[in-house]
Amino acid sequence: MVQWAAITSEEDSRQADSVPNHDNPTAILPLEPSSGRGRRHGTSGTAPFDRWFRYPAGFASDYAATLLEHLNLSRRGIIVDPFAGSAVTGTAAQRLGLSFYGIEAHPLIAELGQLKLQVPPAEGRDLIRVGDALIGKLNSSGTPSLDNETELVRQCFTVETLRQLVSLRQLIRSGEAGEWTRHLKWALLATLRDVASARVGWPYQRPGSQRQPQYKDAVSRIRQRIRLMAGDLDLIHGSNSLNMSDDGYLSQVVQGDAQDASSWSQLAAGSAIGCVSSPPYLNNFDYADATRLELYFWGDVTSWAQMCREVRSDMLTATTQQSSVSAAEAASLQLQHYEPIAEKIGALTTQLRQERISRKRGKEYDRVIPAYFTAISRVLSNLAVSLATKAPVVLLVGDSAPYGVYIDTPALIADLSQHLGFVAEKDVILRRRGLRWASNSQRHGVELSERLVLLRRH
């Protein structure tokens, strides 16, 4: 059994007591990690590997490591994460000598996650040498044309900075960096927001709103990023006592949809000993749109339609941008297999539909809800096949209240899981959410929280 109390202080418990239960039948235990565990805004901008690119999804790495340690899992055993993101859980598992199998739908982010986990071609100093040599060719590479850059990209940088970035992109794409090409690609992509002269914070790019860049010199900043990456490779891979090339050791992120059984095909049934993951929240955060600057700059997509088709299409439905009438109707029919949960979700759908109709331009939350929980049920079904008997599953997920209609996402997921091969053991409050919007008179007043749901495979 996981000893949650072992990572909870008395003061933390008093703070968490103020978070409402919302009539959740599962026992809720207070948990507010002390000593900085569980960063408020997701992945760290300073921790090893996290700082390669601060993707705004999933765990704080310090908390992922804490959870894995307290699960007390067997060394070398496989940890799975069906929403792997940039492999925060994966790098934490790797440091603890655990194998890892992650699935991530976003193709660019899946590439980053896999890059973090793979055996580096050489020591970090070799990456620095190759990176410096490539940067040294900037002055002789000529002045690149910016005519083919998208409007979004051109608006986010000064002309001088954009020319430097495009020149670096051309040199990296040339293949001269050999086995370090992808590392240098990500050093460049992670530099974009650092040197942008427009507001490009998460989740939206606002090219019409200018700002002073955090770093004025793009070349110096990419040199710094290369050195951070090199240090992380030496620190993590040099100190990991588990030989990454040993037979039987697995560490990878697969690009795919965790709803699709084919994305799990490289993992033998019953072979995983645990799962630590953070599913997308029902907060209308569009992870495809959030990464539009990087996608457009690298040329993976050049239009909104292409991004929707090639990036967003396999992502779990959690935003109104992904919703449709037909998908919602089909999802509602599939949920009928899971009574009385289907009745609860149906009632929420009706409430949200009424709220949408009462507004001039209401968002289609009523279409998202059934599609979201149907997708989660498919993921849980695949996860159950991959796990060994009694294997623990820890999910970090938040509730939500679109238009003031409370959606107890963690409790509903726990209820669904019990139809799909799991026992729901705990539902633990981690922290309160939404407090920074308290002064917004247009926002609902429902208290929200982020929770840890502990399931166990039958």
Coordinates of C-alpha atoms in Angstrom, one line a residue:
M1 CA 0.0 0.0 0.0
V2 CA 1.3 3.5 -0.8
Q3 CA 2.0 5.5 2.3
W4 CA 0.7 8.9 1.2
A5 CA 1.1 10.3 4.7
A6 CA 4.8 9.8 4.5
I7 CA 5.1 12.8 2.1
T8 CA 2.6 15.1 3.8
S9 CA 3.4 17.6 6.6
E10 CA 0.9 18.5 9.4
E11 CA 0.8 22.1 8.0
D12 CA 0.0 20.8 4.5
S13 CA -2.8 18.7 5.9
R14 CA -4.4 21.7 7.6
Q15 CA -4.2 23.6 4.3
A16 CA -5.8 20.8 2.3
D17 CA -8.7 20.5 4.8
S18 CA -10.3 23.5 3.2
V19 CA -10.7 21.7 -0.2
P20 CA -14.3 20.5 -0.5
N21 CA -15.2 16.8 -1.0
H22 CA -18.0 17.5 -3.6
D23 CA -19.7 14.3 -2.3
N24 CA -17.1 12.1 -3.8
P25 CA -17.8 8.6 -2.3
T26 CA -14.1 7.7 -2.5
A27 CA -12.2 8.6 0.7
I28 CA -10.2 11.7 0.1
L29 CA -7.0 12.2 2.1
P30 CA -5.3 15.6 2.3
L31 CA -2.0 15.8 0.6
E32 CA 0.0 19.0 -0.1
P33 CA 3.6 18.1 -0.7
S34 CA 6.1 20.2 1.2
S35 CA 9.6 21.2 0.4
G36 CA 8.7 22.4 -3.1
R37 CA 7.5 19.0 -4.3
G38 CA 4.8 19.3 -7.0
R39 CA 5.6 22.5 -8.8
R40 CA 2.5 24.6 -9.4
H41 CA 3.0 25.0 -13.1
G42 CA 4.1 21.6 -14.4
T43 CA 7.5 20.9 -15.8
S44 CA 10.5 22.8 -14.5
G45 CA 12.5 25.3 -16.4
T46 CA 15.6 24.4 -14.4
A47 CA 15.6 20.7 -13.5
P48 CA 17.7 18.3 -15.7
F49 CA 15.9 17.2 -18.8
D50 CA 12.8 19.2 -18.0
R51 CA 14.7 22.3 -19.1
W52 CA 15.2 21.0 -22.6
F53 CA 11.8 22.3 -23.4
R54 CA 9.2 23.4 -20.9
Y55 CA 6.1 21.6 -22.3
P56 CA 3.1 22.8 -20.2
A57 CA 1.6 19.3 -19.7
G58 CA 1.9 16.6 -17.1
F59 CA 3.9 16.2 -13.9
A60 CA 6.4 18.2 -12.1
S61 CA 9.5 16.0 -12.3
D62 CA 10.2 16.2 -8.6
Y63 CA 6.7 14.8 -7.8
A64 CA 6.9 12.1 -10.5
A65 CA 10.1 10.9 -8.8
T66 CA 8.5 11.0 -5.4
L67 CA 5.5 8.9 -6.5
L68 CA 7.7 6.3 -8.1
E69 CA 9.8 6.0 -5.0
H70 CA 6.8 5.5 -2.8
L71 CA 5.3 2.9 -5.1
N72 CA 8.3 0.8 -4.1
L73 CA 8.5 -1.0 -7.4
S74 CA 11.0 -3.7 -8.4
R75 CA 14.1 -2.5 -10.1
R76 CA 14.1 -3.0 -13.9
G77 CA 10.3 -3.3 -13.9
I78 CA 8.4 -1.5 -16.6
I79 CA 6.5 1.7 -15.8
V80 CA 3.9 2.8 -18.4
D81 CA 2.5 6.2 -19.1
P82 CA -0.2 6.4 -21.8
F83 CA 0.1 10.3 -21.8
A84 CA 3.8 10.5 -21.8
G85 CA 4.2 14.1 -22.9
S86 CA 7.9 15.0 -22.9
A87 CA 8.7 11.9 -20.8
V88 CA 8.9 13.5 -17.3
T89 CA 7.8 10.2 -15.8
G90 CA 10.2 8.4 -18.1
T91 CA 13.3 10.3 -17.0
A92 CA 12.3 9.9 -13.4
A93 CA 11.8 6.2 -13.9
Q94 CA 15.2 5.9 -15.6
R95 CA 17.0 7.6 -12.7
L96 CA 15.5 5.0 -10.4
G97 CA 16.6 2.0 -12.5
L98 CA 13.1 1.3 -13.9
S99 CA 12.2 0.5 -17.5
F100 CA 9.7 2.8 -19.1
Y101 CA 7.1 2.6 -21.9
G102 CA 5.3 5.8 -22.8
I103 CA 2.8 6.7 -25.5
E104 CA 2.4 10.3 -26.7
A105 CA 0.0 11.5 -29.4
H106 CA 1.7 14.8 -30.2
P107 CA 4.4 13.8 -32.8
L108 CA 6.9 16.6 -32.0
I109 CA 6.6 16.1 -28.2
A110 CA 6.9 12.3 -28.6
E111 CA 10.2 12.9 -30.5
L112 CA 11.5 15.0 -27.6
G113 CA 10.5 12.4 -25.0
Q114 CA 12.2 9.6 -26.9
L115 CA 15.3 11.8 -27.3
K116 CA 15.6 12.2 -23.6
L117 CA 15.5 8.5 -23.0
Q118 CA 17.8 7.2 -25.7
V119 CA 21.4 6.3 -25.2
P120 CA 23.5 9.4 -26.2
P121 CA 25.9 9.0 -29.1
A122 CA 28.8 10.1 -27.0
E123 CA 29.7 12.2 -23.9
G124 CA 28.2 15.6 -23.5
R125 CA 31.4 17.4 -24.4
D126 CA 31.1 16.0 -27.9
L127 CA 27.7 17.6 -28.3
I128 CA 29.2 20.9 -27.2
R129 CA 32.1 20.5 -29.8
V130 CA 29.7 19.7 -32.6
G131 CA 27.3 22.5 -31.7
D132 CA 30.1 25.1 -31.5
A133 CA 31.5 23.9 -34.8
L134 CA 28.0 24.3 -36.5
I135 CA 27.4 27.7 -34.9
G136 CA 30.9 28.8 -36.1
K137 CA 29.7 28.4 -39.7
L138 CA 26.9 31.0 -39.3
N139 CA 29.0 33.9 -40.7
S140 CA 29.8 32.0 -43.8
S141 CA 26.4 30.5 -44.4
G142 CA 25.0 33.6 -46.1
T143 CA 21.8 35.6 -45.5
P144 CA 18.8 33.4 -45.6
S145 CA 15.5 34.5 -47.2
L146 CA 12.5 34.9 -44.9
D147 CA 9.9 34.9 -47.6
N148 CA 8.8 31.3 -46.9
E149 CA 8.3 31.8 -43.2
T150 CA 4.8 31.9 -41.9
E151 CA 3.2 35.1 -40.7
L152 CA 3.1 33.8 -37.1
V153 CA 6.9 33.2 -37.2
R154 CA 7.8 36.5 -38.8
Q155 CA 5.7 38.4 -36.3
C156 CA 7.4 36.8 -33.3
F157 CA 11.0 37.9 -33.9
T158 CA 13.0 40.9 -35.1
V159 CA 14.4 40.5 -38.6
E160 CA 17.9 40.1 -37.3
T161 CA 17.0 37.4 -34.7
L162 CA 14.8 35.5 -37.2
R163 CA 17.7 35.4 -39.7
Q164 CA 20.0 33.9 -37.1
L165 CA 17.3 31.3 -36.2
V166 CA 16.7 30.4 -39.8
S167 CA 20.4 30.1 -40.5
L168 CA 20.8 27.8 -37.5
R169 CA 17.8 25.7 -38.7
Q170 CA 19.4 25.3 -42.2
L171 CA 22.8 24.3 -40.7
I172 CA 21.1 21.7 -38.4
R173 CA 19.0 20.4 -41.2
S174 CA 22.1 19.9 -43.4
G175 CA 23.0 16.8 -41.5
E176 CA 26.5 18.0 -40.6
A177 CA 25.8 17.4 -36.9
G178 CA 25.4 13.6 -37.5
E179 CA 24.0 11.8 -34.5
W180 CA 23.6 15.0 -32.6
T181 CA 21.2 16.5 -35.1
R182 CA 18.0 16.0 -33.0
H183 CA 19.7 17.3 -29.9
L184 CA 20.7 20.5 -31.7
K185 CA 17.2 20.8 -33.2
W186 CA 15.7 20.8 -29.7
A187 CA 18.3 23.3 -28.4
L188 CA 17.1 25.6 -31.2
L189 CA 13.3 25.0 -30.8
A190 CA 13.6 25.6 -27.0
T191 CA 15.4 28.9 -27.8
L192 CA 12.5 30.3 -29.8
R193 CA 10.4 31.6 -26.9
D194 CA 13.5 32.8 -25.1
V195 CA 14.4 35.3 -27.9
A196 CA 10.9 36.2 -29.1
S197 CA 10.0 39.8 -29.2
A198 CA 6.2 39.0 -29.0
R199 CA 4.3 37.4 -26.2
V200 CA 4.6 33.7 -26.8
G201 CA 3.8 32.3 -23.3
W202 CA 1.5 29.3 -22.7
P203 CA -1.0 28.5 -24.1
Y204 CA -1.3 31.1 -26.8
Q205 CA 1.0 32.9 -29.1
R206 CA 0.1 36.6 -29.3
P207 CA 2.3 38.0 -32.1
G208 CA 0.4 41.4 -32.0
S209 CA 1.5 42.0 -28.4
Q210 CA 5.2 43.0 -28.3
R211 CA 7.6 42.4 -25.4
Q212 CA 11.3 42.6 -24.6
P213 CA 12.9 39.2 -25.3
Q214 CA 14.2 37.3 -22.3
Y215 CA 17.5 36.9 -24.1
K216 CA 18.6 39.3 -26.8
D217 CA 21.3 37.2 -28.4
A218 CA 19.9 34.0 -30.0
V219 CA 23.3 32.6 -30.7
S220 CA 24.5 32.9 -27.1
R221 CA 21.3 31.5 -25.8
I222 CA 21.5 28.4 -28.0
R223 CA 25.1 27.9 -26.9
Q224 CA 23.8 27.9 -23.3
R225 CA 21.1 25.4 -24.1
I226 CA 23.5 23.0 -25.7
R227 CA 25.7 23.1 -22.6
L228 CA 22.6 22.5 -20.4
M229 CA 21.7 19.5 -22.5
A230 CA 25.3 18.2 -22.4
G231 CA 25.5 18.4 -18.7
D232 CA 22.2 16.6 -18.3
L233 CA 23.3 13.7 -20.5
D234 CA 26.5 13.3 -18.5
L235 CA 24.8 13.7 -15.1
I236 CA 21.9 11.3 -15.7
H237 CA 23.4 8.7 -18.0
G238 CA 26.7 8.7 -16.3
S239 CA 25.3 8.1 -12.8
N240 CA 22.5 5.6 -13.7
S241 CA 23.8 2.2 -12.4
L242 CA 21.4 0.4 -14.7
N243 CA 23.1 -0.3 -18.0
M244 CA 20.8 1.1 -20.6
S245 CA 22.1 -1.3 -23.2
D246 CA 21.4 -4.4 -21.1
D247 CA 19.1 -7.0 -22.6
G248 CA 15.6 -6.6 -21.2
Y249 CA 15.9 -3.0 -20.4
L250 CA 13.2 -0.9 -22.0
S251 CA 13.1 2.9 -22.2
Q252 CA 11.0 4.5 -25.0
V253 CA 8.2 6.8 -26.0
V254 CA 6.0 5.6 -28.9
Q255 CA 4.2 8.2 -31.0
G256 CA 0.6 7.1 -31.2
D257 CA -2.9 7.2 -29.7
A258 CA -3.2 5.4 -26.4
Q259 CA -6.8 4.6 -27.3
D260 CA -5.6 2.4 -30.1
A261 CA -4.3 -1.1 -29.1
S262 CA -1.6 -0.9 -31.8
S263 CA 0.2 1.8 -29.8
W264 CA 0.7 -0.8 -27.0
S265 CA 1.8 -3.6 -29.3
Q266 CA 5.5 -3.4 -28.4
L267 CA 4.6 -4.1 -24.7
A268 CA 3.8 -7.7 -23.8
A269 CA 0.5 -8.2 -22.0
G270 CA 0.8 -8.3 -18.3
S271 CA 4.4 -7.1 -18.4
A272 CA 4.2 -3.7 -16.7
I273 CA 4.4 -3.4 -13.0
G274 CA 2.9 0.1 -12.6
C275 CA 1.6 3.2 -14.2
V276 CA 2.2 6.9 -13.3
S277 CA 0.5 9.3 -15.6
S278 CA -1.4 12.6 -16.0
P279 CA -4.3 12.5 -18.4
P280 CA -5.3 15.8 -20.1
Y281 CA -7.6 17.8 -17.9
L282 CA -11.1 19.0 -19.0
N283 CA -9.9 22.6 -19.1
N284 CA -10.1 23.4 -22.8
F285 CA -6.3 23.6 -23.1
D286 CA -5.3 22.8 -26.7
Y287 CA -1.8 21.2 -26.7
A288 CA -1.5 21.3 -30.4
D289 CA -2.2 25.1 -30.6
A290 CA 0.1 25.7 -27.6
T291 CA 3.0 24.3 -29.7
R292 CA 2.1 26.1 -32.9
L293 CA 5.2 28.3 -32.9
E294 CA 7.6 25.4 -32.8
L295 CA 5.6 23.4 -35.3
Y296 CA 5.4 26.3 -37.8
F297 CA 9.1 27.3 -37.4
W298 CA 10.4 23.8 -38.0
G299 CA 8.1 23.3 -40.9
D300 CA 6.2 20.3 -39.6
V301 CA 3.0 22.2 -40.4
T302 CA 2.3 25.4 -42.3
S303 CA -1.4 26.0 -41.7
W304 CA -4.0 25.6 -39.0
A305 CA -5.8 23.0 -41.0
Q306 CA -2.6 20.9 -41.4
M307 CA -2.0 21.2 -37.6
C308 CA -5.5 19.9 -36.9
R309 CA -5.2 17.1 -39.3
E310 CA -1.6 15.9 -38.5
V311 CA -1.1 16.8 -34.8
R312 CA -4.4 17.3 -33.0
S313 CA -6.4 14.4 -34.7
D314 CA -4.9 11.6 -32.5
M315 CA -5.0 13.5 -29.3
L316 CA -7.6 12.7 -26.6
T317 CA -10.7 14.9 -26.9
A318 CA -10.4 17.4 -24.1
T319 CA -11.2 20.7 -25.8
T320 CA -14.1 22.2 -27.6
Q321 CA -11.9 22.6 -30.7
Q322 CA -12.0 18.8 -31.1
S323 CA -15.7 18.3 -30.5
S324 CA -18.4 17.4 -33.0
V325 CA -22.1 16.4 -32.8
S326 CA -21.6 13.0 -34.4
A327 CA -18.6 12.1 -32.1
A328 CA -20.5 13.2 -29.0
E329 CA -23.5 11.1 -30.0
A330 CA -21.4 8.0 -30.7
A331 CA -19.5 8.4 -27.4
S332 CA -22.8 8.7 -25.4
L333 CA -23.9 5.4 -26.9
Q334 CA -20.7 3.7 -26.0
L335 CA -20.9 5.0 -22.4
Q336 CA -24.2 3.1 -22.0
H337 CA -22.0 0.0 -21.2
Y338 CA -21.0 1.7 -18.0
E339 CA -24.1 2.4 -15.9
P340 CA -24.7 4.3 -13.6
I341 CA -21.7 6.4 -14.8
A342 CA -23.4 7.0 -18.1
E343 CA -26.4 8.5 -16.3
K344 CA -24.1 10.9 -14.3
I345 CA -22.3 11.9 -17.5
G346 CA -25.6 12.3 -19.4
A347 CA -26.9 14.6 -16.7
L348 CA -23.8 16.7 -16.9
T349 CA -24.1 16.8 -20.7
T350 CA -27.6 18.1 -20.4
Q351 CA -26.6 20.8 -17.9
L352 CA -23.8 22.0 -20.2
R353 CA -26.0 22.0 -23.2
Q354 CA -28.5 24.2 -21.5
E355 CA -25.7 26.6 -20.4
R356 CA -24.4 26.7 -24.0
I357 CA -27.8 27.5 -25.5
S358 CA -28.4 30.3 -22.9
R359 CA -25.2 32.1 -24.2
K360 CA -24.8 34.0 -27.4
R361 CA -21.6 32.2 -28.3
G362 CA -21.5 29.3 -25.9
K363 CA -18.7 26.7 -26.2
E364 CA -19.6 23.1 -26.9
Y365 CA -18.5 21.6 -23.5
D366 CA -21.5 19.3 -23.7
R367 CA -20.0 17.6 -26.7
V368 CA -16.6 17.2 -25.1
I369 CA -17.7 15.5 -21.9
P370 CA -19.0 12.2 -23.4
A371 CA -16.1 12.0 -25.9
Y372 CA -13.5 12.6 -23.2
F373 CA -14.8 9.9 -20.9
T374 CA -15.2 7.4 -23.7
A375 CA -11.6 8.0 -24.8
I376 CA -10.4 7.6 -21.2
S377 CA -12.3 4.2 -21.0
R378 CA -10.5 3.0 -24.1
V379 CA -7.1 4.0 -22.6
L380 CA -7.9 2.3 -19.3
S381 CA -9.0 -0.9 -21.2
N382 CA -5.6 -1.0 -23.0
L383 CA -3.7 -0.2 -19.8
A384 CA -5.4 -3.1 -18.0
V385 CA -4.1 -5.5 -20.6
S386 CA -0.5 -4.2 -20.2
L387 CA -0.4 -4.4 -16.4
A388 CA 0.4 -7.3 -14.2
T389 CA -2.1 -8.4 -11.5
K390 CA -2.1 -6.0 -8.5
A391 CA 0.0 -3.4 -10.3
P392 CA -0.7 0.1 -9.1
V393 CA -1.8 3.0 -11.2
V394 CA -1.4 6.6 -10.1
L395 CA -3.2 9.3 -12.1
L396 CA -2.7 13.0 -11.5
V397 CA -5.8 14.8 -12.8
G398 CA -7.9 17.8 -12.0
D399 CA -11.6 18.5 -11.8
S400 CA -13.3 21.3 -13.7
A401 CA -16.4 23.5 -13.7
P402 CA -17.2 24.8 -17.2
Y403 CA -19.9 27.4 -16.9
G404 CA -20.0 26.6 -13.2
V405 CA -21.2 23.0 -13.8
Y406 CA -18.9 20.8 -11.6
I407 CA -17.2 17.9 -13.3
D408 CA -15.6 15.5 -10.8
T409 CA -13.2 14.1 -13.4
P410 CA -11.0 12.1 -10.9
A411 CA -14.1 10.4 -9.3
L412 CA -15.6 9.6 -12.7
I413 CA -12.4 8.1 -14.0
A414 CA -12.2 6.0 -10.8
D415 CA -15.8 4.8 -11.3
L416 CA -15.0 3.9 -15.0
S417 CA -11.9 2.0 -14.0
Q418 CA -13.9 -0.4 -11.9
H419 CA -15.7 -1.6 -15.0
L420 CA -12.4 -2.1 -16.8
G421 CA -10.3 -4.3 -14.6
F422 CA -9.3 -2.0 -11.7
V423 CA -10.0 -1.4 -8.1
A424 CA -10.2 2.2 -7.0
E425 CA -8.2 2.5 -3.7
K426 CA -7.6 6.2 -3.0
D427 CA -8.5 9.7 -4.2
V428 CA -6.1 12.2 -2.7
I429 CA -6.2 16.0 -2.9
L430 CA -2.8 17.4 -4.0
R431 CA -3.6 21.1 -4.2
R432 CA -6.3 23.6 -4.9
R433 CA -6.5 25.1 -8.4
G434 CA -7.9 28.2 -10.1
L435 CA -7.1 30.6 -7.3
R436 CA -5.3 33.0 -9.6
W437 CA -8.6 33.6 -11.4
A438 CA -10.4 34.5 -8.2
S439 CA -10.6 38.2 -9.1
N440 CA -12.3 37.5 -12.5
S441 CA -16.0 38.3 -12.0
Q442 CA -16.9 36.4 -15.2
R443 CA -15.4 33.1 -13.8
H444 CA -17.3 30.6 -11.8
G445 CA -16.8 30.4 -8.0
V446 CA -16.5 26.6 -7.8
E447 CA -13.4 25.5 -5.8
L448 CA -11.2 23.1 -7.8
S449 CA -8.4 20.8 -6.9
E450 CA -5.7 18.6 -8.5
R451 CA -5.9 15.0 -7.2
L452 CA -4.1 11.8 -7.2
V453 CA -6.2 8.7 -8.0
L454 CA -4.7 5.4 -7.0
L455 CA -6.1 2.4 -8.9
R456 CA -4.9 -1.2 -8.7
R457 CA -5.2 -3.9 -11.4
H458 CA -7.5 -6.8 -10.4

